[in-house]
């Protein structure tokens, strides 16, 4: 389909000749109503005549098009827009094109040379655009073009005034792109090259002749069409070629040393690295740009949810949260490569020591059972947070200096490998409004190749970002659970060392808050604090030792809420309560009795079932695992599920064509129950499925309806109830 502009009203400034004229003709030819603006000035801005605009209008009308002339200077922005409204009743598209030149070497540039250029190019584009803005905003459509120049982008001898104004237009366009996005107002910038009276003094005549304005106009038309979703782009265009420009930034270097003033010598020493574009990044927003600076100061932080002062006060950018836009957005995937070195370093970081001979399997790569600690699963996924991806999510305009790490959930689907490459994919699962702040739930799936290895949920608290009218809770949140009321069944105490944070940070969280006293002081702490995820590691290994014989394959999941900071050197006391395969935990600082991790628990695989692979290898039923989990879910949420589902489900699991197990999921009576064996009364619906297909369904790989039609899943009783299966199996869909 050809691109039509029927019904659209276009204003082209400086359209009496050169490029502007070409745009006006091209828009009119495709059905637009065009306001042809031109002051009729000479190239230096002198003189005035209506002839230039009139001629173009005549040419358009002669071809059957719709056009009116306007002879005002772009410095009278309102008048230009008024002409469009009077003649055609609206304004949809604005091409800021009018321009003059007053080239002088810099020393000879007069005030007038400077001011005139700024007034026509920069101030003129500002005034006309501002006059159009509210009309575009109200109609939720607008396309704006700014015209820059290679002289502005790269600099050019004799054009200081012109290049300053021209690059100023790029800055203007960048911000309009940000502010206009939600109103469907897109603003892009072109740096054209074309033969015109502006270039005939600098280009040889045959080049002026061959670089036709017709080779630029189609690009302007495309950028202004409703189909084009480009916004904030910068393009060079000429001779039929179009290229896009963007910023590139070197990896850079931190030149500040702990406890030392920053020095120019340190800058000199790192100069080559600062300017080295190997592995350069391409930041495209102020958030992305700020993030790398702020991450040096205040990367997403944990443990300080009770102490918002820890968020370092920096210039706060305008905040705005729009859950509808943000939820479901994905961050760019991150990869993490590691060897046994990282596993060992992590184990040392969370306090493992050769003093305990059982720790050797986590500290010595030559050990026959050498393994990676399960909580290492947070390390590959944290890059998604650290790399500042959150800053690029639409609908999450937040002040990154106010971000705290509130809670963490980690679940392993496989024991972690001890080396390799893992890829993590992060999604904004939900955004909650807690009044005093916002909570962002970030779900991160980590894969080895195609295989899902673990799932993390980061719960990030943004101080001061609440009050946007969002919901307070989310069913996607992995909720913390209080421990039973009785005295703990077991207690483990371990002291952290003075260098615990210094060691733990080597696993990838380089926030100076954990090592730099002056930085910690800015955050309101007497001295650097331990990483919350370090205490998390301590607590998890206490459980692993107490209840799982230090066997990492027994570990399934962990949830914690970070309450208060721990100082390196303090002792951590983990209290544990065993409730089946769930171990509730609470962590306190022994010296102060302050609770530091609350609502926490570790889920273990049963001793006999071990990890899922072992189960299948051992010939056991895979479905048992899922039923065990459903049982746990019913324990937590039974009453709620009974309300939603109100039915008894009978299950018959087959293997090699034989009935091998029966289960009952009772979501009708009391607060629900799961038990092995058939239901004593009559189940509302009974489902027969093979062990393998059941796993497929539970993992979301096989849709229950499809399985039914394919004869893989048989249903007796109230067949409609099978639609409620999703409520029960939902948690597995992400597997
Ligand atoms: P041009 O001189 O043919 O067209 C500019 C038009 O703007 C003229 O018709 C002039 O009367 C009008 N104008 C000047 N001051 C005005 C004012 N205050 N209010 C309303 N109209 C006014 O020049 P050309 O080459 O077509 O340039 C168009 C735009 O493209 C300019 O902004 C120029 O800076 C830019 N540009 C052009 C390049 C080229 O290779 N032709 C290179 C880089 C940028």
mmCIF file of C-alpha atoms in Angstrom, residues 103-106 155-160:
data_model
loop_
_atom_site.group_PDB
_atom_site.id
_atom_site.type_symbol
_atom_site.label_atom_id
_atom_site.label_comp_id
_atom_site.label_asym_id
_atom_site.label_seq_id
_atom_site.Cartn_x
_atom_site.Cartn_y
_atom_site.Cartn_z
ATOM 1 C CA UNK A 103 29.270 31.974 8.037
ATOM 2 C CA UNK A 104 32.273 33.653 9.698
ATOM 3 C CA UNK A 105 35.457 32.356 11.242
ATOM 4 C CA UNK A 106 34.887 32.253 14.963
ATOM 5 C CA UNK A 155 31.751 20.882 13.572
ATOM 6 C CA UNK A 156 32.778 22.861 10.500
ATOM 7 C CA UNK A 157 35.171 25.703 9.959
ATOM 8 C CA UNK A 158 33.448 29.093 9.849
ATOM 9 C CA UNK A 159 30.117 27.824 11.171
ATOM 10 C CA UNK A 160 30.354 28.175 14.969
#
